[in-house]
């Protein structure tokens, strides 16, 4: 069987381990905390995806023998069809997490044609007996909380009137966990953590205290004939307050396709909600009590305002985060993104140096964590702004492959394709970004660039419609008004174009045709820029210089 071929795990699997639970396992300077589902090195948490964590624990548990590939397929994927490449990827990730690699194999050894074996020296904490095969609910007790947000996804409750539909709710729960875990800035507990609360009414605060989490997700699935209704809720585990809720009612054409799409949708909506809450919490925290994570969140809070003072404060916060923790990949990525935005905000003469600095930061972030979709997205955007479109496209496609629910990567890829002459292809990615995150803080930009893609295709009515959508968003800057003015100018609808131009000048006082042309510095499609400038000229925008260092936000 070749590495790229899918295979189904066999039923024999691993022997059950009912009746005993080890709370922690230590080896080679690492500790596996089975209660919190964490891997730590020297007391510091090491991020691992849930499947990688489960694989590592399984190998350590069965270190007295060789564990076959078939057993791992059954234990980790529960009979799902996966490829051998997927297993190889998880093995490589497990080795990397514990400081091992495929050449040394000091801890995880490949046994040719037989499987894998954990060969490190292990110390297990005392085990305590359990009476039941099903996991018992942990006793509520205070748990140590980290500054990073932590979340547990409780099993979605199956309330279907039809029998034998538990597989759908189980699969949806697992997929939501998997999608959320791909956002590496948050701690997502594995599916085992929430299993004890299946079909039980327990107060969110009690669960939060027991598991040491800040947030929890729960919901229900109701399948009836050829339709399925999903309800999902995000709850604060510290207060019990519901933070977000939504319901989805859709035809059940293909069970697995619906399950995957809904998991992506739920994860895509929850992630920016959590990010907003974390930014606001960091801003409220006393300055004397700031750690690297708090500085990073404060940086994001100021960055998303897209003002010159905000950008300066964001840069200072990201630099402080890096000073406190030089290995904090996201802080390097955040600094790269704020420098990129400063290149868009500021004087054209400063752009080359800012883009060079942004490139260094983006590369540093990816070098520290090449599996973080945001880091890849930042580096991809830097390459786009430098006209390195092929490299940008490759990085952004990689970000989407790692995290299919990350709306920003879809937007960034649509943005890139639009400005290198592939507007028709760009539209699909921009639509996907909007569908995944309909309340995204960048929604104005989603609509604006969507409108510009139609503008590039000569579809001016559609361009105006999407530009209007973008201008209606509360935090919209001048970019949607620019596109609307240009489209209406070319359509010859001068009264409407005049109103759009006045709105543009209110959002960007002193704006000129030269400033508009400068705004398109990241665009290689000269014909698109010329048509846009001509539309603005017909609408009445004046000639004039580029405002020095006071330009509004060019494109988020």
XYZ file of C-alpha atoms in Angstrom:
556
model
C 0.000 0.000 0.000
C 1.402 3.413 -0.961
C 1.540 6.340 1.436
C -1.143 8.350 -0.333
C -3.772 5.619 -0.443
C -6.595 5.742 2.123
C -7.137 2.769 4.343
C -9.633 1.721 6.974
C -8.448 0.697 10.375
C -9.196 -2.880 11.410
C -11.394 -3.885 14.288
C -8.867 -5.646 16.439
C -7.304 -2.386 17.721
C -5.756 -1.872 21.095
C -6.760 -3.864 24.135
C -9.183 -1.953 26.352
C -7.774 -0.204 29.401
C -10.834 -0.233 31.633
C -10.383 0.112 35.353
C -7.208 2.179 35.693
C -6.270 5.763 35.007
C -2.747 7.169 35.269
C -2.807 10.876 36.045
C 0.697 11.777 34.783
C 3.569 10.217 32.866
C 7.138 11.555 32.834
C 10.000 10.819 30.425
C 13.109 12.571 29.059
C 12.306 15.936 30.661
C 8.660 15.797 29.559
C 5.462 15.287 31.502
C 2.128 14.109 30.121
C -0.751 15.334 32.277
C -3.673 13.034 31.492
C -6.140 15.015 33.577
C -5.569 18.265 31.664
C -4.511 16.514 28.446
C -1.289 18.511 28.300
C 2.297 17.810 27.326
C 4.855 19.883 29.213
C 8.614 20.295 28.830
C 10.449 21.744 31.814
C 7.125 22.878 33.228
C 6.186 24.766 30.048
C 3.229 23.589 27.962
C 4.067 22.159 24.519
C 1.280 22.565 21.977
C 0.177 19.309 20.354
C -2.984 18.614 18.404
C -5.446 16.220 20.089
C -4.717 13.321 17.725
C -0.960 13.726 18.213
C -1.445 13.789 21.981
C -3.590 10.633 21.846
C -1.038 8.871 19.652
C 1.830 9.741 21.989
C -0.117 8.541 25.044
C -1.044 5.304 23.282
C 2.572 4.573 22.397
C 3.763 5.367 25.924
C 1.023 3.234 27.472
C 2.011 0.243 25.335
C 5.774 0.761 25.440
C 6.305 -2.856 26.396
C 5.562 -3.955 22.831
C 5.477 -2.899 19.189
C 2.274 -1.044 18.291
C 1.139 -1.834 14.760
C -0.132 0.727 12.254
C -3.503 -0.986 12.233
C -3.781 -0.598 15.992
C -2.983 3.105 15.747
C -5.556 3.586 13.001
C -8.158 1.993 15.228
C -7.112 3.732 18.451
C -6.661 7.239 17.038
C -9.137 7.396 14.148
C -11.794 5.012 15.475
C -12.262 3.153 12.209
C -12.363 6.192 9.907
C -10.755 5.940 6.496
C -7.420 7.804 6.549
C -4.162 7.631 4.618
C -0.830 6.275 5.780
C 0.492 9.768 5.099
C -1.822 11.016 7.855
C -0.306 8.531 10.287
C 3.230 9.477 9.224
C 2.365 13.132 9.782
C 1.122 12.439 13.327
C 4.194 10.316 14.130
C 6.489 13.121 12.911
C 4.519 15.677 14.947
C 4.739 13.477 18.070
C 8.501 13.139 17.625
C 8.917 16.866 17.166
C 6.832 17.570 20.282
C 9.182 15.477 22.469
C 12.421 16.637 20.849
C 12.879 13.508 18.738
C 13.136 13.065 14.966
C 13.025 10.356 12.330
C 16.797 10.062 12.127
C 17.620 9.667 15.842
C 14.441 7.874 16.929
C 15.595 8.231 20.537
C 12.063 7.943 21.932
C 9.727 6.793 19.138
C 11.324 4.029 17.135
C 10.052 2.724 13.794
C 10.123 -1.059 13.625
C 10.353 -1.940 9.939
C 7.169 -3.536 8.565
C 5.788 -3.987 12.092
C 4.915 -0.562 13.518
C 6.274 1.716 16.244
C 7.511 1.448 19.797
C 8.158 4.002 22.516
C 11.650 3.226 23.865
C 12.167 6.008 26.433
C 12.343 5.461 30.181
C 8.968 6.293 31.713
C 7.796 7.096 35.235
C 4.049 6.919 35.934
C 2.321 8.546 38.870
C 0.295 6.319 41.144
C -2.868 5.075 39.523
C -6.243 4.973 41.140
C -8.916 2.390 40.413
C -12.160 3.181 38.697
C -15.200 0.998 38.984
C -16.973 1.640 35.712
C -16.061 1.230 32.089
C -17.545 4.636 31.244
C -15.472 7.645 32.380
C -16.730 9.059 35.642
C -17.359 12.761 35.978
C -14.398 14.433 37.663
C -14.997 15.988 41.036
C -15.222 19.765 40.745
C -12.112 21.365 42.127
C -10.125 24.474 41.378
C -7.642 23.979 38.569
C -4.674 26.108 37.575
C -5.625 28.433 34.733
C -3.217 29.725 32.134
C -3.505 33.103 30.465
C -4.098 31.343 27.151
C -7.798 30.695 26.546
C -8.865 27.092 27.074
C -11.991 25.437 25.760
C -13.732 22.085 25.957
C -16.305 20.821 23.465
C -18.956 18.719 25.192
C -20.508 15.862 23.223
C -23.323 17.197 21.059
C -26.588 15.792 22.374
C -28.507 13.583 19.969
C -32.221 14.437 20.181
C -33.180 12.777 16.905
C -36.450 10.856 16.890
C -34.853 8.294 14.595
C -32.835 5.427 16.116
C -29.159 4.737 15.434
C -28.124 8.340 14.750
C -25.583 8.751 17.533
C -22.794 8.457 14.967
C -23.686 11.882 13.568
C -23.556 13.776 16.881
C -20.366 11.937 17.867
C -18.691 12.730 14.564
C -19.742 16.378 14.714
C -18.277 16.748 18.217
C -14.985 15.257 17.104
C -14.816 17.444 14.002
C -15.525 20.647 15.957
C -12.713 19.752 18.375
C -10.377 19.056 15.479
C -11.216 22.330 13.721
C -10.859 24.439 16.862
C -7.545 22.748 17.703
C -6.124 24.053 14.434
C -6.332 27.566 15.898
C -3.091 27.160 17.807
C -3.512 30.259 19.967
C -6.069 28.481 22.155
C -5.915 25.327 24.276
C -8.516 22.803 23.130
C -9.049 19.802 25.392
C -9.282 16.405 23.744
C -12.598 14.617 23.258
C -11.954 12.442 26.335
C -12.204 15.470 28.631
C -15.810 16.185 27.747
C -16.923 12.557 27.432
C -17.796 12.348 31.127
C -20.521 14.961 30.603
C -22.338 13.219 27.782
C -26.141 13.508 28.252
C -25.714 15.078 31.708
C -27.048 18.458 32.863
C -24.107 19.997 34.701
C -23.626 23.695 35.397
C -21.015 25.262 33.125
C -19.174 26.719 36.119
C -18.825 23.266 37.637
C -17.360 21.900 34.402
C -15.023 24.882 34.149
C -13.751 24.336 37.685
C -13.257 20.617 37.134
C -11.436 20.894 33.806
C -9.747 24.251 34.309
C -11.222 25.751 31.145
C -12.426 29.247 30.385
C -15.027 28.383 27.747
C -17.154 25.456 26.703
C -19.114 24.569 23.586
C -22.202 22.400 23.643
C -25.122 21.767 21.349
C -27.652 19.337 19.972
C -28.332 17.448 16.772
C -31.813 16.527 15.563
C -32.067 14.433 12.414
C -35.507 13.851 10.940
C -35.845 12.053 7.625
C -33.799 14.070 5.122
C -33.104 17.149 7.235
C -30.886 17.897 10.191
C -31.077 20.729 12.723
C -27.987 21.728 14.681
C -27.817 24.077 17.644
C -24.458 25.230 19.026
C -23.693 27.424 22.046
C -20.541 29.071 23.366
C -20.601 29.587 27.146
C -18.265 31.300 29.592
C -17.243 28.589 32.057
C -16.343 31.158 34.718
C -19.745 32.876 34.857
C -22.092 30.441 33.095
C -23.099 33.252 30.708
C -24.003 32.333 27.132
C -21.715 34.238 24.762
C -22.954 33.062 21.375
C -25.598 30.741 19.978
C -26.788 29.785 16.538
C -28.991 27.205 14.865
C -28.650 25.598 11.448
C -31.403 23.817 9.521
C -30.310 22.123 6.314
C -31.020 19.190 4.011
C -29.124 16.017 4.726
C -27.785 15.234 1.270
C -24.494 13.683 2.299
C -24.061 12.986 6.002
C -20.286 13.361 6.116
C -20.281 16.474 3.928
C -22.883 18.151 6.143
C -21.014 17.101 9.276
C -17.713 18.485 8.007
C -19.238 21.717 6.713
C -21.080 22.404 9.955
C -17.984 21.695 12.044
C -16.032 24.178 9.925
C -18.810 26.744 10.250
C -19.115 26.392 14.032
C -15.343 26.588 14.529
C -15.068 29.549 12.155
C -17.659 31.563 14.088
C -16.426 30.631 17.559
C -12.757 31.511 16.904
C -13.219 35.268 16.261
C -15.701 35.464 19.157
C -13.102 34.023 21.519
C -10.405 36.247 20.028
C -12.525 39.339 20.691
C -13.189 38.295 24.288
C -9.484 37.656 24.904
C -8.473 41.024 23.442
C -10.990 42.849 25.607
C -9.906 40.936 28.731
C -6.245 41.781 28.081
C -7.023 45.491 27.743
C -8.858 45.457 31.097
C -5.984 43.710 32.873
C -3.677 45.960 34.992
C -0.508 46.926 33.050
C 1.730 45.753 35.902
C 0.378 42.226 35.486
C 1.019 41.769 31.775
C 2.708 38.653 30.413
C 3.678 37.872 26.824
C 0.200 36.537 26.041
C -1.485 39.664 27.437
C 0.838 41.922 25.453
C 0.026 39.986 22.305
C -3.723 40.314 22.904
C -3.392 44.029 23.627
C -1.453 44.364 20.397
C -4.315 42.752 18.482
C -6.843 45.021 20.198
C -5.004 48.127 18.983
C -4.180 46.637 15.576
C -7.801 45.925 14.621
C -8.711 49.581 15.142
C -6.635 50.454 12.054
C -5.613 53.915 13.234
C -2.114 55.384 13.234
C -1.938 55.694 17.064
C -3.381 52.182 17.342
C -0.741 50.790 15.004
C 2.033 52.383 17.044
C 0.629 50.942 20.270
C 0.173 47.523 18.629
C 3.788 47.498 17.472
C 4.978 48.360 20.984
C 2.864 45.573 22.494
C 4.079 42.934 20.027
C 7.706 43.950 20.619
C 7.150 43.701 24.375
C 5.642 40.230 23.953
C 8.705 39.123 21.963
C 11.035 40.574 24.600
C 9.205 38.588 27.287
C 9.091 35.405 25.193
C 11.391 35.341 22.119
C 9.961 31.963 21.102
C 6.354 33.228 20.950
C 5.655 32.642 17.250
C 2.341 34.502 17.146
C 3.967 37.661 18.541
C 6.460 37.676 15.648
C 3.537 37.166 13.273
C 1.593 40.004 14.895
C 4.570 42.339 14.559
C 4.911 41.359 10.895
C 1.242 42.120 10.300
C 1.341 45.533 11.967
C 4.421 46.476 9.913
C 2.561 45.356 6.810
C -0.376 47.590 7.729
C 1.999 50.483 8.407
C 3.297 50.020 4.874
C -0.284 50.392 3.650
C -1.009 53.348 5.965
C 2.121 55.386 5.649
C 4.211 57.361 3.222
C 5.194 55.480 0.020
C 8.895 56.185 0.643
C 8.779 54.156 3.872
C 7.190 51.083 2.281
C 10.257 49.143 1.102
C 11.882 49.148 4.565
C 8.592 48.286 6.295
C 7.916 45.409 3.901
C 11.453 44.075 4.398
C 10.958 44.168 8.180
C 7.533 42.540 7.858
C 9.075 39.771 5.759
C 11.703 39.066 8.430
C 9.028 38.900 11.131
C 6.786 36.646 9.044
C 9.642 34.277 8.323
C 10.600 34.207 12.016
C 7.014 33.357 12.988
C 6.806 30.487 10.481
C 10.237 29.201 11.505
C 9.029 29.019 15.105
C 5.676 27.404 14.220
C 5.018 26.355 10.627
C 1.725 24.709 11.566
C 0.062 27.933 12.730
C -2.375 29.110 10.062
C -2.105 32.758 11.156
C 1.683 32.813 10.800
C 1.434 31.340 7.312
C -1.293 33.844 6.467
C 0.811 36.803 7.605
C 3.824 35.653 5.608
C 1.610 35.017 2.587
C 0.178 38.533 2.801
C 3.653 40.047 3.001
C 4.651 38.207 -0.170
C 1.469 39.441 -1.874
C 2.259 43.056 -0.981
C 5.746 42.517 -2.456
C 4.238 41.105 -5.701
C 5.589 37.617 -4.925
C 2.217 36.164 -5.865
C 3.286 32.560 -6.437
C 4.900 32.350 -3.005
C 1.930 34.118 -1.424
C -0.525 31.719 -3.035
C 1.430 28.658 -1.894
C 1.597 29.870 1.724
C -2.084 30.792 1.854
C -3.138 27.472 0.344
C -1.046 25.786 3.032
C -2.803 27.856 5.730
C -6.194 26.717 4.409
C -5.060 23.088 4.255
C -3.978 23.267 7.903
C -7.160 25.037 9.012
C -10.137 24.873 6.615
C -12.242 27.012 8.982
C -9.837 30.001 8.989
C -11.738 32.748 7.160
C -8.772 35.143 7.077
C -6.770 32.755 4.897
C -9.610 32.467 2.371
C -9.867 36.260 2.262
C -6.107 36.684 1.887
C -5.989 34.145 -0.946
C -8.918 35.836 -2.710
C -7.185 39.183 -2.224
C -3.951 37.834 -3.732
C -5.624 36.205 -6.725
C -7.614 39.354 -7.414
C -4.541 41.531 -7.658
C -2.536 39.215 -9.890
C -5.216 38.970 -12.579
C -7.276 35.955 -11.388
C -10.438 37.774 -10.307
C -12.887 35.036 -11.276
C -11.016 32.486 -9.170
C -10.743 34.999 -6.323
C -14.523 35.327 -5.951
C -14.970 31.770 -4.674
C -12.452 32.304 -1.874
C -14.002 35.653 -0.898
C -17.464 34.078 -0.766
C -16.101 31.301 1.418
C -14.484 33.788 3.813
C -17.794 35.621 4.249
C -19.780 32.412 4.690
C -17.375 31.101 7.332
C -17.231 34.322 9.344
C -20.315 36.486 8.696
C -19.541 38.685 11.728
C -15.813 38.946 11.124
C -14.077 42.192 12.197
C -12.748 42.357 8.620
C -16.171 41.910 6.988
C -15.984 45.356 5.379
C -12.798 44.327 3.588
C -14.313 40.975 2.592
C -17.128 42.800 0.784
C -14.873 45.514 -0.636
C -12.393 43.131 -2.280
C -15.322 40.978 -3.459
C -16.680 44.097 -5.160
C -13.289 44.867 -6.657
C -13.119 41.362 -8.139
C -16.391 42.036 -9.980
C -14.998 45.444 -10.984
C -11.964 43.710 -12.514
C -14.319 41.465 -14.519
C -16.287 44.440 -15.815
C -19.329 43.510 -13.695
C -19.886 47.026 -12.404
C -23.395 46.585 -10.980
C -22.182 43.673 -8.853
C -19.104 45.688 -7.880
C -21.287 48.548 -6.641
C -23.577 46.185 -4.717
C -20.713 44.574 -2.770
C -19.022 47.935 -2.188
C -22.252 49.222 -0.644
C -22.331 46.176 1.650
C -18.786 46.926 2.751
C -19.527 50.606 3.382
C -22.454 49.703 5.668
C -20.263 47.729 8.094
C -19.705 49.716 11.282
C -15.882 49.789 11.157
C -15.596 50.425 7.376
C -12.741 52.624 6.222
C -12.436 54.337 2.834
C -11.822 51.309 0.620
C -15.484 50.285 -0.046
C -16.355 53.921 -0.848
C -13.444 54.076 -3.279
C -14.717 51.033 -5.189
C -18.322 52.263 -5.141
C -17.306 55.699 -6.459
C -15.217 54.202 -9.274
C -17.933 51.736 -10.326
C -20.649 54.396 -10.381
C -18.335 56.769 -12.251
C -17.796 54.229 -15.027
C -21.529 53.443 -15.100
C -22.220 57.132 -15.693
C -24.561 57.395 -12.705
C -23.140 60.749 -11.721
C -25.596 61.755 -9.009
C -24.971 58.518 -7.099
C -21.251 58.760 -7.855
C -21.212 62.252 -6.339
C -22.779 60.983 -3.112
C -20.284 58.103 -2.987
C -17.407 60.545 -3.566
C -18.546 62.749 -0.680
C -18.630 59.669 1.547
C -15.120 58.738 0.373
C -13.796 62.194 1.249
C -15.478 62.090 4.654
C -13.713 58.820 5.407
C -10.403 59.977 3.868
C -10.104 63.781 3.957
C -7.767 65.163 1.296
C -7.903 61.988 -0.789
C -6.676 62.374 -4.366
C -6.210 60.370 -7.561
C -2.510 60.081 -6.724
C -3.385 58.683 -3.304
C -5.754 56.178 -4.927
C -3.066 55.014 -7.339
C -0.659 54.674 -4.411
C -3.256 52.573 -2.570
C -2.876 49.944 -5.285
C 0.859 49.451 -4.720
C 0.322 45.698 -4.171
C -1.538 45.265 -7.491
C 0.268 43.989 -10.612
C -2.869 44.284 -12.777
C -2.190 47.718 -14.316
C -5.369 47.618 -16.399
C -7.464 47.189 -13.238
C -5.769 50.164 -11.569
C -6.206 52.349 -14.655
C -9.936 51.543 -14.900
C -10.440 52.298 -11.216
C -8.606 55.625 -11.494
C -10.664 56.525 -14.570
C -13.904 55.797 -12.695
C -12.790 58.010 -9.820
C -11.815 60.779 -12.226
C -15.215 60.676 -13.923
C -16.883 60.864 -10.500
C -14.952 64.062 -9.787
C -12.016 63.033 -7.569
C -9.289 65.654 -7.907
C -5.677 65.295 -8.915
C -3.149 66.023 -6.204
C -0.279 64.631 -4.147
C -0.308 61.645 -1.850
C -0.860 62.814 1.759
C 2.461 62.267 3.517
C 2.062 59.596 6.196
C -1.614 60.297 6.829
C -3.159 57.900 4.349
C -6.151 55.915 5.556
C -6.085 52.162 5.731
C -5.516 50.774 2.233
C -6.711 47.166 2.501
C -7.100 44.977 5.583
